Short mmCIF file of C-alpha atoms in Angstrom, two decimals:
data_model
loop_
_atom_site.label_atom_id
_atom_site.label_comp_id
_atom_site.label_asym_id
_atom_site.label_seq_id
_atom_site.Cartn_x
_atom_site.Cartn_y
_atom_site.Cartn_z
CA UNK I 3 0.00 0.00 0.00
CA UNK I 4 1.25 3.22 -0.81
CA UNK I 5 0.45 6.75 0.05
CA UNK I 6 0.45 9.82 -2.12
CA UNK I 7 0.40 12.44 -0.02
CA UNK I 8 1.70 14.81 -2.78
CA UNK I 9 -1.90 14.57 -4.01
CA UNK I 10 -2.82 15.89 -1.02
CA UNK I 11 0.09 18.66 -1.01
CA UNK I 12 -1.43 19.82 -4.49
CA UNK I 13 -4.93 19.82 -3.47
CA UNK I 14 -4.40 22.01 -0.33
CA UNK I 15 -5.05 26.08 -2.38
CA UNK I 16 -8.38 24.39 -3.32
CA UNK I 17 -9.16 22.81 -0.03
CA UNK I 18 -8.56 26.15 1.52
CA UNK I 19 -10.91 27.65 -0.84
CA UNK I 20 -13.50 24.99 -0.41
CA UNK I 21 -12.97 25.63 3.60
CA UNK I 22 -13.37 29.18 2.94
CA UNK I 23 -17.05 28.52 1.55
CA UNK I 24 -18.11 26.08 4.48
CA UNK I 25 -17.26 29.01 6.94
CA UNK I 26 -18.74 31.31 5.26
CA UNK I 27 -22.14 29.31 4.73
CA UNK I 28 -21.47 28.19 8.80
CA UNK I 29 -21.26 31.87 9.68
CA UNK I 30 -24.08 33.18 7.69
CA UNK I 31 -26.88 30.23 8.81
CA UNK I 32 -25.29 31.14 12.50
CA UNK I 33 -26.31 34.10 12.72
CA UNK I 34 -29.52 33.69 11.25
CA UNK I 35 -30.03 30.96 13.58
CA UNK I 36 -29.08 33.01 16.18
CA UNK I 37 -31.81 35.42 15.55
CA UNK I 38 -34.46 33.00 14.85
CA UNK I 39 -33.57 30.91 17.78
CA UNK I 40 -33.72 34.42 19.89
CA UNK I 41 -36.80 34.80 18.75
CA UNK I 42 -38.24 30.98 19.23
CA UNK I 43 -36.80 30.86 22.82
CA UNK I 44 -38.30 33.93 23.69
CA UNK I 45 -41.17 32.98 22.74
CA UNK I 46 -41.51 30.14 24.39
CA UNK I 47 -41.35 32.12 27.65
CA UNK I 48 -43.91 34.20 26.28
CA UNK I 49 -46.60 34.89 28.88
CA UNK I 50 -48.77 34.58 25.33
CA UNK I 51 -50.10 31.63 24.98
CA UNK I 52 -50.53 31.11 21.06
CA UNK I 53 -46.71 32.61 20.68
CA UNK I 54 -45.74 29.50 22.96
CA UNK I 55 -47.31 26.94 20.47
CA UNK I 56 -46.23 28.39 17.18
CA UNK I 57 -42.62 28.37 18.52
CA UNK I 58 -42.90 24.87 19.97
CA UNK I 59 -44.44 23.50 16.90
CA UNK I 60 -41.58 24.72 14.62
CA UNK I 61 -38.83 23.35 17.33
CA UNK I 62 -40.08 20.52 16.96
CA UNK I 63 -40.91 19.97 13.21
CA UNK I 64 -37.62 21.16 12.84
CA UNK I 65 -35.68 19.03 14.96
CA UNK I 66 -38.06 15.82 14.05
CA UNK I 67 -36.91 16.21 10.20
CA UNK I 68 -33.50 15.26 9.48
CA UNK I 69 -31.06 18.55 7.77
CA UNK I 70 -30.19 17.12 4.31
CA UNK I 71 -34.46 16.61 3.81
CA UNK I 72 -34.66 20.16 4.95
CA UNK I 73 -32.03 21.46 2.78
CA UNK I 74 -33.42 19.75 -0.55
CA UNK I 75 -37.35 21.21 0.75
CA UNK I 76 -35.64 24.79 0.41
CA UNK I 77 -33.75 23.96 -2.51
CA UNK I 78 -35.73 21.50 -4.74
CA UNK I 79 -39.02 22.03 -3.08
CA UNK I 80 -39.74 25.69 -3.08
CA UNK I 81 -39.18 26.05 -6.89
CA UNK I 82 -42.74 24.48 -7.76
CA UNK I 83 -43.96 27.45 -5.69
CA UNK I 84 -42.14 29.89 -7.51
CA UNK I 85 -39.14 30.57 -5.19
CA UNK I 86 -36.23 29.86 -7.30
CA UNK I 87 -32.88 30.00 -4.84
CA UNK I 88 -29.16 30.45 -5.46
CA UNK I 89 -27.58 27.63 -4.00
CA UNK I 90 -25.98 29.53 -1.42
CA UNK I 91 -28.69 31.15 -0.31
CA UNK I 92 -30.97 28.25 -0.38
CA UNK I 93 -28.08 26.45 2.21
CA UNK I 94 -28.00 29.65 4.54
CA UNK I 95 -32.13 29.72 4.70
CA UNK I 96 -32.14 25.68 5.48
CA UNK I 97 -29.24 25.32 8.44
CA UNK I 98 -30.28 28.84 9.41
CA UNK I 99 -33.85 27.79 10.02
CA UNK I 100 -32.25 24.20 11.30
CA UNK I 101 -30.20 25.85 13.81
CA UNK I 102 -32.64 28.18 15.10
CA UNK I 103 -34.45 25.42 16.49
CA UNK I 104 -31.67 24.00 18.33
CA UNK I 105 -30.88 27.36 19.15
CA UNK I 106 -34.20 28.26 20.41
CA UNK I 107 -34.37 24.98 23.52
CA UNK I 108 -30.71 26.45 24.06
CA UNK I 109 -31.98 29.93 24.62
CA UNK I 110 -35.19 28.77 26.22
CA UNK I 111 -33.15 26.52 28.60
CA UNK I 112 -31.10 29.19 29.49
CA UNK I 113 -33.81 31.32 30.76
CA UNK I 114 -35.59 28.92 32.50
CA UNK I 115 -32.54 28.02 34.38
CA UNK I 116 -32.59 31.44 35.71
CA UNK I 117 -34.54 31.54 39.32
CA UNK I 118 -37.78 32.45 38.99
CA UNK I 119 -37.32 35.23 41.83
CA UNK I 120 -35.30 37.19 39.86
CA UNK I 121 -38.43 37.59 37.43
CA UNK I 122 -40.72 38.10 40.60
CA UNK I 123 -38.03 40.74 42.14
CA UNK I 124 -37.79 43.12 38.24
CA UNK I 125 -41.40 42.81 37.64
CA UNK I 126 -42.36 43.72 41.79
CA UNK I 127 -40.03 47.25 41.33
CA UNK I 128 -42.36 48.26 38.42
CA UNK I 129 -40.37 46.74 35.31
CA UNK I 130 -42.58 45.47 32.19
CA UNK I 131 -41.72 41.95 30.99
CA UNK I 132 -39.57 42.96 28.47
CA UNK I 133 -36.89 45.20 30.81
CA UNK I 134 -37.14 42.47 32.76
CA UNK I 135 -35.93 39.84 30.46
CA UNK I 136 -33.50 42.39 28.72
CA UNK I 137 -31.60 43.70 31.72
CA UNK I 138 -32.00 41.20 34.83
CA UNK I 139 -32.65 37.21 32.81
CA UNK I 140 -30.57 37.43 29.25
CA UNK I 141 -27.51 38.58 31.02
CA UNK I 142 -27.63 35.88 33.50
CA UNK I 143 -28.86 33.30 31.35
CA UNK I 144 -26.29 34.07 28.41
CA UNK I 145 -23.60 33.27 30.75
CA UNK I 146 -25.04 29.60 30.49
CA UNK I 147 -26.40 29.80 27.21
CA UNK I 148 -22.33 30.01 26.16
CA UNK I 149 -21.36 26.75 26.12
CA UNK I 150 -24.48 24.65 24.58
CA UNK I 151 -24.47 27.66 22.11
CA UNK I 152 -20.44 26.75 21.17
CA UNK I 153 -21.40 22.86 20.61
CA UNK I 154 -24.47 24.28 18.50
CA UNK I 155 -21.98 26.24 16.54
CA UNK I 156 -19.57 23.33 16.07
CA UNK I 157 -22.19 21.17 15.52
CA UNK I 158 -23.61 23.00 12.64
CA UNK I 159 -19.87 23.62 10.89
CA UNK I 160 -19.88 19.75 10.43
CA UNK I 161 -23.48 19.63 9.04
CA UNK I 162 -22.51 22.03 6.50
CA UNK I 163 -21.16 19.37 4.59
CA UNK I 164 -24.29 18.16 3.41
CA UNK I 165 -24.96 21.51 1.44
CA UNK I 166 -22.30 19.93 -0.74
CA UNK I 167 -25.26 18.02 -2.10
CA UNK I 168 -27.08 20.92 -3.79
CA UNK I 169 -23.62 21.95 -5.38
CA UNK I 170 -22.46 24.37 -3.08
CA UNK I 171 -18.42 23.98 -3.67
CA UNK I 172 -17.73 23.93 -0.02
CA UNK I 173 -15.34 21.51 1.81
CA UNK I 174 -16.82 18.19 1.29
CA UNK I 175 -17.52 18.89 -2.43
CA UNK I 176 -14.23 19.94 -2.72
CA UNK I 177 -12.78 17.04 -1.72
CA UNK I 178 -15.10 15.06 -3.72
CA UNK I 179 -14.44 16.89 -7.21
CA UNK I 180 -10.59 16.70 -6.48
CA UNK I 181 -11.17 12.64 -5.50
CA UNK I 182 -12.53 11.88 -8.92
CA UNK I 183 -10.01 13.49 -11.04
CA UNK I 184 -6.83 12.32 -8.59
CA UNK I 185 -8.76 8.74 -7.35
CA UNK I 186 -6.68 9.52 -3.97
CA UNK I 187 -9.58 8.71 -1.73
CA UNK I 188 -7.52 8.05 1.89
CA UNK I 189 -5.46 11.00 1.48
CA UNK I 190 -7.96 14.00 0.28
CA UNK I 191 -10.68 12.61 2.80
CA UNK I 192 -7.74 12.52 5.75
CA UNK I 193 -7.12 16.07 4.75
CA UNK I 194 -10.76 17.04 4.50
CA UNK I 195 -10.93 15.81 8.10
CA UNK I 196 -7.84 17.62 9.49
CA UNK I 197 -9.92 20.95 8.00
CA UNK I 198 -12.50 20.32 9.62
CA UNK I 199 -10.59 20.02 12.55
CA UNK I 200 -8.88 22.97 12.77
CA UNK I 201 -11.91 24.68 12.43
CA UNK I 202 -14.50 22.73 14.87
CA UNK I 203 -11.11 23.01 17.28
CA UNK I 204 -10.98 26.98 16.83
CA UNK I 205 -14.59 27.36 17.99
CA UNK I 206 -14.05 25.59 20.78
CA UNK I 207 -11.36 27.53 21.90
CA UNK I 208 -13.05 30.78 21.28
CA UNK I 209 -16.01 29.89 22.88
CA UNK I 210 -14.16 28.67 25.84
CA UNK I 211 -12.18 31.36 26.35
CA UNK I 212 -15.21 34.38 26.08
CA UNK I 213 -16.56 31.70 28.46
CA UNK I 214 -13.55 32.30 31.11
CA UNK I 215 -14.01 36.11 29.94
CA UNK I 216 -17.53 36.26 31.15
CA UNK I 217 -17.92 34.67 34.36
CA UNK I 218 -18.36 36.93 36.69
CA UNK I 219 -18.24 36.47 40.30
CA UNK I 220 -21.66 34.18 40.66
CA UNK R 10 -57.77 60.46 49.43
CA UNK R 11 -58.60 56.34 50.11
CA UNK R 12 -58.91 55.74 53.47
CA UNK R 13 -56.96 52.50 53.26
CA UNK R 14 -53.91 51.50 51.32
CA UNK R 15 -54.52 48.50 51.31
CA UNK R 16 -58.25 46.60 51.28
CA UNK R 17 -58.81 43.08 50.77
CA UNK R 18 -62.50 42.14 50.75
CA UNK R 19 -63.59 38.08 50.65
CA UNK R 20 -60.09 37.34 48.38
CA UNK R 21 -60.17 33.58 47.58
CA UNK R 22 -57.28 31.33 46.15
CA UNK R 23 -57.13 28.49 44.96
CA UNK R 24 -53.99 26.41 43.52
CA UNK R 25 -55.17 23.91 40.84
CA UNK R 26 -58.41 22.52 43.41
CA UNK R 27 -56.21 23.31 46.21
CA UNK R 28 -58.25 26.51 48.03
CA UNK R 29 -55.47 28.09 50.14
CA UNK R 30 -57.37 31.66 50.98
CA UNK R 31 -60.68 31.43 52.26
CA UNK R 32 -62.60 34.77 52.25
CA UNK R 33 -59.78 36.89 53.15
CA UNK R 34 -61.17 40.45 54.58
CA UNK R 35 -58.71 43.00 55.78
CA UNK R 36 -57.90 46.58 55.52
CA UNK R 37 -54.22 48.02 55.81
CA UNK R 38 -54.63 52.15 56.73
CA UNK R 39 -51.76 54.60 55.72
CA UNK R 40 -48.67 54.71 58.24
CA UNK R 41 -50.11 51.13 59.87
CA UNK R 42 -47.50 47.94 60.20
CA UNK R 43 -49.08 45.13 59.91
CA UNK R 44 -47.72 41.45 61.15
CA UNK R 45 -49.48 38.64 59.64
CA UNK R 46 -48.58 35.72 61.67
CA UNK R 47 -49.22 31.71 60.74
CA UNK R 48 -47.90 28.22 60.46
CA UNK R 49 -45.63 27.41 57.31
CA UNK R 50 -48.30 26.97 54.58
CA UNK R 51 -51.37 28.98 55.88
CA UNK R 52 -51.25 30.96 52.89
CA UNK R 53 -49.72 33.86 54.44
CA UNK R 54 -46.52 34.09 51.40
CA UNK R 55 -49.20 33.71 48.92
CA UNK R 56 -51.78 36.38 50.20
CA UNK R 57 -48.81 38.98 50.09
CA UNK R 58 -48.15 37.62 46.61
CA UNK R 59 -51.91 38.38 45.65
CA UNK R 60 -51.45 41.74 47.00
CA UNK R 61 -49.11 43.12 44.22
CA UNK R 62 -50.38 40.48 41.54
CA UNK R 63 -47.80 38.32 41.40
CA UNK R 64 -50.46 35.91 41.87
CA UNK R 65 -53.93 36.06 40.24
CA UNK R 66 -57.06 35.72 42.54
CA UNK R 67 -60.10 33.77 41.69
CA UNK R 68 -62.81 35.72 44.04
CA UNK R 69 -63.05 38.99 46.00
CA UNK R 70 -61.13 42.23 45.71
CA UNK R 71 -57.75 43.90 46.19
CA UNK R 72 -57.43 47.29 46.18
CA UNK R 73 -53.85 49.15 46.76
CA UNK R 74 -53.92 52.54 46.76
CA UNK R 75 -57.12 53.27 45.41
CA UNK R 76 -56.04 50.66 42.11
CA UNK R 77 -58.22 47.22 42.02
CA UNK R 78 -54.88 44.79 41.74
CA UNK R 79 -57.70 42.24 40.04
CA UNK R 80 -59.46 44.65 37.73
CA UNK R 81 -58.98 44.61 34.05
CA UNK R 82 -57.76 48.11 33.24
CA UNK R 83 -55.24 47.58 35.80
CA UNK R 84 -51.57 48.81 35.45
CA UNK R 85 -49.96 46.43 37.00
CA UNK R 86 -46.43 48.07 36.16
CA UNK R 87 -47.39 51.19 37.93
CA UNK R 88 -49.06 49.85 40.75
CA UNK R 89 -45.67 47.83 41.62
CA UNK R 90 -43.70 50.84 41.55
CA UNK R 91 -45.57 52.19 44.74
CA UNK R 92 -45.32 48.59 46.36
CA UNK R 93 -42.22 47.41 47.72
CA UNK R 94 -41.92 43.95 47.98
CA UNK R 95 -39.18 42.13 49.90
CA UNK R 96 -38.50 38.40 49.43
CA UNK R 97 -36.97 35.60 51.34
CA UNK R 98 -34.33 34.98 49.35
CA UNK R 99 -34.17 38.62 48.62
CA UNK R 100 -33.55 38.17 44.96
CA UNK R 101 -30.90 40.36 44.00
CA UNK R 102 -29.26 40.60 40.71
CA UNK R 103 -26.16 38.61 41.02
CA UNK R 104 -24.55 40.37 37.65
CA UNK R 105 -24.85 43.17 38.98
CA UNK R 106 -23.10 45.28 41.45
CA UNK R 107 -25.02 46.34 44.97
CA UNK R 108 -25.27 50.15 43.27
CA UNK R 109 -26.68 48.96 39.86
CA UNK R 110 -29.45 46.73 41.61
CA UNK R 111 -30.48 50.21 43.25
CA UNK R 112 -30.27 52.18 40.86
CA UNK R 113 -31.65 50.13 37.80
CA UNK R 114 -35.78 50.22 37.96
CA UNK R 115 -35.15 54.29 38.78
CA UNK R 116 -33.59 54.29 36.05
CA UNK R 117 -35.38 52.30 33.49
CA UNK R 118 -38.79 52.61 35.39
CA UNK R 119 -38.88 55.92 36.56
CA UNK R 120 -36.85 57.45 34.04
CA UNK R 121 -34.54 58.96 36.76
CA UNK R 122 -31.06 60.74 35.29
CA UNK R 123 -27.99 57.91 35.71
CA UNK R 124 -26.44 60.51 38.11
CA UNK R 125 -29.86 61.33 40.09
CA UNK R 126 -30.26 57.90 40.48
CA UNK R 127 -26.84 56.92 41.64
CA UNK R 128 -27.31 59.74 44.89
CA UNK R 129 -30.40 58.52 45.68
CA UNK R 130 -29.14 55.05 45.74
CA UNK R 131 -26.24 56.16 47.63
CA UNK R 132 -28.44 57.81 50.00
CA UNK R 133 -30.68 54.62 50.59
CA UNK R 134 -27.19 52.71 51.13
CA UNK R 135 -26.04 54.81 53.66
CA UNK R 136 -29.75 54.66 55.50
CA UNK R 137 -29.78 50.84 55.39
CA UNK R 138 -25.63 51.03 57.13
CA UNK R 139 -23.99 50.00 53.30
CA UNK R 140 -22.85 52.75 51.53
CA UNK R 141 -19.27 51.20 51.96
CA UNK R 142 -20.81 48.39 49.88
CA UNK R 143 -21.91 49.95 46.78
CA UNK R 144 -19.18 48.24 44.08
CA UNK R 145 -19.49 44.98 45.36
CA UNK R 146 -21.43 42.19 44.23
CA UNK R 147 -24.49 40.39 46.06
CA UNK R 148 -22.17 37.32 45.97
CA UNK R 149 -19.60 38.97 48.21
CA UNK R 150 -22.69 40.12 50.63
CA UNK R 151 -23.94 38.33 53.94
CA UNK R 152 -27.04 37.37 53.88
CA UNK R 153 -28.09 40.16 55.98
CA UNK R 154 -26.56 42.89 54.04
CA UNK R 155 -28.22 41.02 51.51
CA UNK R 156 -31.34 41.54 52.41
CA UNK R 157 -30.39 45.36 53.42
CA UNK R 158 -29.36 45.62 49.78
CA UNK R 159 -32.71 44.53 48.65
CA UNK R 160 -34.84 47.42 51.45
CA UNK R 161 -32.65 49.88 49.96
CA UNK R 162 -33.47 48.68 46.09
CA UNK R 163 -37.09 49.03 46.82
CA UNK R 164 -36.70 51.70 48.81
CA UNK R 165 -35.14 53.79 45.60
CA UNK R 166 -38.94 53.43 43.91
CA UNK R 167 -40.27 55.89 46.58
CA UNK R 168 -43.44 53.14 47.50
CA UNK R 169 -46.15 54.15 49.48
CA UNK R 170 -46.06 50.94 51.19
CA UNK R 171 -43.37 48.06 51.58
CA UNK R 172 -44.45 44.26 52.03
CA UNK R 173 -42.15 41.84 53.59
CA UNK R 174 -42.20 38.11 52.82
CA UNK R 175 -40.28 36.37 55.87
CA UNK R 176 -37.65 38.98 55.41
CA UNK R 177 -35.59 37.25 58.00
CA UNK R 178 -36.19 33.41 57.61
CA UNK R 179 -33.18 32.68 55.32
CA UNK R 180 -30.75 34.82 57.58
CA UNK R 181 -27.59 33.46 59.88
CA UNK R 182 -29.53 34.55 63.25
CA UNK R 183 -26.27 37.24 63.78
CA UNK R 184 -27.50 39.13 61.04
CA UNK R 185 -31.31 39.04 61.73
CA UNK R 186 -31.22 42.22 64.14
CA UNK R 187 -29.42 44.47 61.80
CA UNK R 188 -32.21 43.71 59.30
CA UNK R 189 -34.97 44.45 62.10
CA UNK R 190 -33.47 47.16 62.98
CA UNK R 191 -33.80 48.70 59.33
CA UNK R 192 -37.63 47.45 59.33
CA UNK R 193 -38.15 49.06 62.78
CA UNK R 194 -36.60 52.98 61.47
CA UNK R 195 -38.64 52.38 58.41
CA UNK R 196 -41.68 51.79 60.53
CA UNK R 197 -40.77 54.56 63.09
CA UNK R 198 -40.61 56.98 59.68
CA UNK R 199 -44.20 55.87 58.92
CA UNK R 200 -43.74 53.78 56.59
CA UNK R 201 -46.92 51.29 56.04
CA UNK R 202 -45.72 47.71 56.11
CA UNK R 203 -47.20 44.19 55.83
CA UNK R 204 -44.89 41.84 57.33
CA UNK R 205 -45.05 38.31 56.76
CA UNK R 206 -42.85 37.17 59.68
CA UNK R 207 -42.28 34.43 62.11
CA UNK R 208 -40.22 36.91 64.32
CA UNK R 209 -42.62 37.21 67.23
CA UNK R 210 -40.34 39.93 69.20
CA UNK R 211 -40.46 42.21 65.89
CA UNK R 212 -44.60 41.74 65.58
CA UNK R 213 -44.97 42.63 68.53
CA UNK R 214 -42.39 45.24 69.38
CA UNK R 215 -43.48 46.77 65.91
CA UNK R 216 -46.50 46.21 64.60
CA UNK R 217 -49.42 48.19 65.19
CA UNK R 218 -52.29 45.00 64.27
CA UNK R 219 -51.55 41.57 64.03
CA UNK R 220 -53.25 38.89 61.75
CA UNK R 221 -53.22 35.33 62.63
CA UNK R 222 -53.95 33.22 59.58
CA UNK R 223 -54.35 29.26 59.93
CA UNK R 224 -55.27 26.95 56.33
CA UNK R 225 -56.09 29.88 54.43
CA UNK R 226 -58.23 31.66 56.87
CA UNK R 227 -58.34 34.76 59.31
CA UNK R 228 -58.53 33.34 62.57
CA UNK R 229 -57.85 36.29 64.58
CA UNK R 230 -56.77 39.81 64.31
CA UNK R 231 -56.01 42.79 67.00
CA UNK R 232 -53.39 44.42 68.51
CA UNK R 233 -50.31 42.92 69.86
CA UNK R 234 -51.58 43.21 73.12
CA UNK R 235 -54.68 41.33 72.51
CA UNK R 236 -52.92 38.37 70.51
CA UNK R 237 -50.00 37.99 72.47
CA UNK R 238 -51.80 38.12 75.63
CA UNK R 239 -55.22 37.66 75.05
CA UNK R 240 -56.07 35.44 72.63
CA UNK R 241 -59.94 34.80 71.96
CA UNK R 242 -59.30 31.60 69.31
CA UNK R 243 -57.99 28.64 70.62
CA UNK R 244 -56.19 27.60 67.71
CA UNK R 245 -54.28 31.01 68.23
CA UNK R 246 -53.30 29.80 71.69
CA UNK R 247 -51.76 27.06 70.41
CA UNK R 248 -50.24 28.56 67.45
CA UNK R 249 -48.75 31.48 70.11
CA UNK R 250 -47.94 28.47 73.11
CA UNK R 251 -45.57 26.40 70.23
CA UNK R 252 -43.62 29.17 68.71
CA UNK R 253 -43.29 31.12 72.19
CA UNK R 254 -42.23 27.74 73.94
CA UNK R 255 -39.72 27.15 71.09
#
């Protein structure tokens, strides 16, 4: 058995670009989930009733359907109603709306981990529910939000390898394209891996160290 | 001008098909501190709770300050600012420091200048004994100068009455006093307080009317004198005979 690792060596300006595209599709759908999942966990604190059930109900069609089905509904499926998506775009709008689900149980859990006195204490000085929630729970519970939110983030990197399927030339279809003209499976996939890597590993750092940053004296 | 601050008339609760206030009648006049006295689970927590709407009432009446606390048009978010409420487990906010918990609802609430708010808060420190405290956080507070803290917090909303829920029961027993002793200035100013309190020395040392409740009821209510040392219920009597033997 031999290695060619040269292959690898010569594939590593367009692995770089490919990596390039799967951060910038993981960036984009973050922060779109991160708004939408703002949104759904608030909501499901909501003293309103009906705001509580849409928000469940899409947490947990969302997180019942598996990604790549929800990917090819944005990107095959909205077409016959006249939507026609970029690529690109369609990925964003699917792991976007994917991660705002996960997103949304993070944020929810985050607040409800907060003591219910501290609700009780804002609201009995005069506050409305909103100042409450924006300057006495969300501080507290973003503390703890932190870490579920870096896995989240991580988690969705690695998913963003099945937007390769709807020919977004990201990392995975990178490797892929470069496999079938080279036939160097072992090597390009290792590689593909160690990219991912690096990247998953830099979140994690990051996220732990804003983590250290944050934690005030509790 | 209300004659009462405070008037409760036939207030019933009920948790799920639990009923834990039974035709609750009372009134609270301006300047008066009242004790409301009781076993652990007569419903004496949750009638203060009903009094500011943090809980909602199935029968009867509240009315603070002129305001129906159970009405439909009510503002509940100005109502609160003339109630103080202090809990328990006092319930600061532990992310912020002991001057930002003060001075926040001014702030936000009342609309109070960052700077007008901070002297006021500053002002309210020094009254509760704390002013040394003001950049530290709750965390680095004994539970007493916790609960100081918390006085002084409400305190900064300028209520026109101040409702205590066990203000003393989660305290190291060194630190009770300096917390009564707060409570007593505040009632010697004229403050009107409700005090929900197992502290037997304060209700009577303080208060001007005491309220013995037992499973959601009003068993008895009078002046110190006459329910320390003449109680007409027996169930009083034997409420009074186990904590006073204790």
């Amino acid at each position: 058995m031999q290695f060619d690792f040269l292959a690898l060596y010569r594939a590593i300006p367009a692995l770089v670009f490919g990596a390039s595209m799967t951060l910038r599709v993981t960036v984009l759908s973050i922060i779109l989930g991160l708004l939408i999942g703002l949104v759904a966990g608030l909501a499901k604190v909501w003293p309103n009733r009906i705001l509580r059930i849409i928000a469940s109900a899409y947490i947990e069609l969302v997180r019942g359907t598996p990604l790549l089905v929800q990917i090819f509904l944005v990107y095959f499926g909205l077409p016959a109603l006249g939507l026609n998506l970029d690529p690109f775009i369609a990925g964003v709008i699917a792991m976007g709306i994917n991660s705002g689900a996960y997103v949304g149980e993070i944020v929810r859990g985050g607040i409800d981990s907060i003591a219910l006195g501290q609700m009780e204490a804002a609201r009995s000085l005069g506050m409305t529910w909103w100042q409450a929630m924006y300057y006495v729970i969300l501080p507290q519970a973003f503390v703890r939000i932190l870490p579920p939110l870096g896995n989240e983030f991580i988690a969705l990197l690695k998913d963003s390898s099945l937007v390769s399927t709807i020919a977004i030339a990201e990392l995975t279809r990178t490797g892929q394209i470069i496999i079938t003209r080279t036939f160097k499976s072992f090597e390009i996939w290792s590689g593909v891996a160690l990219f991912y890597f690096a990247m998953t590993y830099a979140i994690a750092r990051a996220v732990k160290h804003s983590e250290e940053r944050l934690r005030y004296s509790e | 001008m209300n004659k009462w601050i405070v008037e409760v008339k036939k207030l019933n609760k009920y948790f799920g098909k639990h009923h834990v206030l039974k035709d609750i009648d009372f009134h609270v006049s301006y300047g008066e501190v009242v004790a409301i006295i009781g076993a652990s689970g007569s419903g004496k927590s949750t009638l203060l709770r009903c009094l500011n709407g943090l809980e909602p009432i199935q029968s009867g009446e509240v009315i603070v300050d002129g305001v129906r606390v159970n009405g439909r048009e009510v503002d509940l978010n100005k109502l609160r600012q003339s109630i103080g409420m202090i809990f328990q487990s006092f319930n600061l906010f532990p992310h912020m420091t002991v001057l930002n918990n003060i001075t926040l609802a001014p702030q936000k609430v009342k609309k109070l200048p960052r700077k007008e708010a901070e002297e006021l808060a500053l002002t309210l420190l020094g009254k509760v004994g704390l002013k040394d405290k003001a950049h530290m956080y709750p965390s680095q507070l004994s539970g007493g100068q916790k609960q100081r803290v918390a006085i002084a917090r409400s305190l900064a909303m300028n209520p026109k009455v101040m409702m205590f829920d066990e203000p003393t029961s989660a305290l190291d027993p060194e630190t009770v006093n300096d917390v009564l002793d707060v409570m007593k200035e505040l009632a010697e100013e004229g403050m009107t307080m409700i005090v929900v309190t197992h502290e037997m020395g304060f209700a009577r040392e303080v208060s001007n009317r005491i309220i013995y409740l037992d499973d959601g009821k009003i068993v008895e209510e009078g002046t110190p004198e006459e329910i320390f040392y003449r109680p007409r219920n027996p169930r009083t009597r034997e409420f009074l005979s186990k904590i006073i033997s204790v």
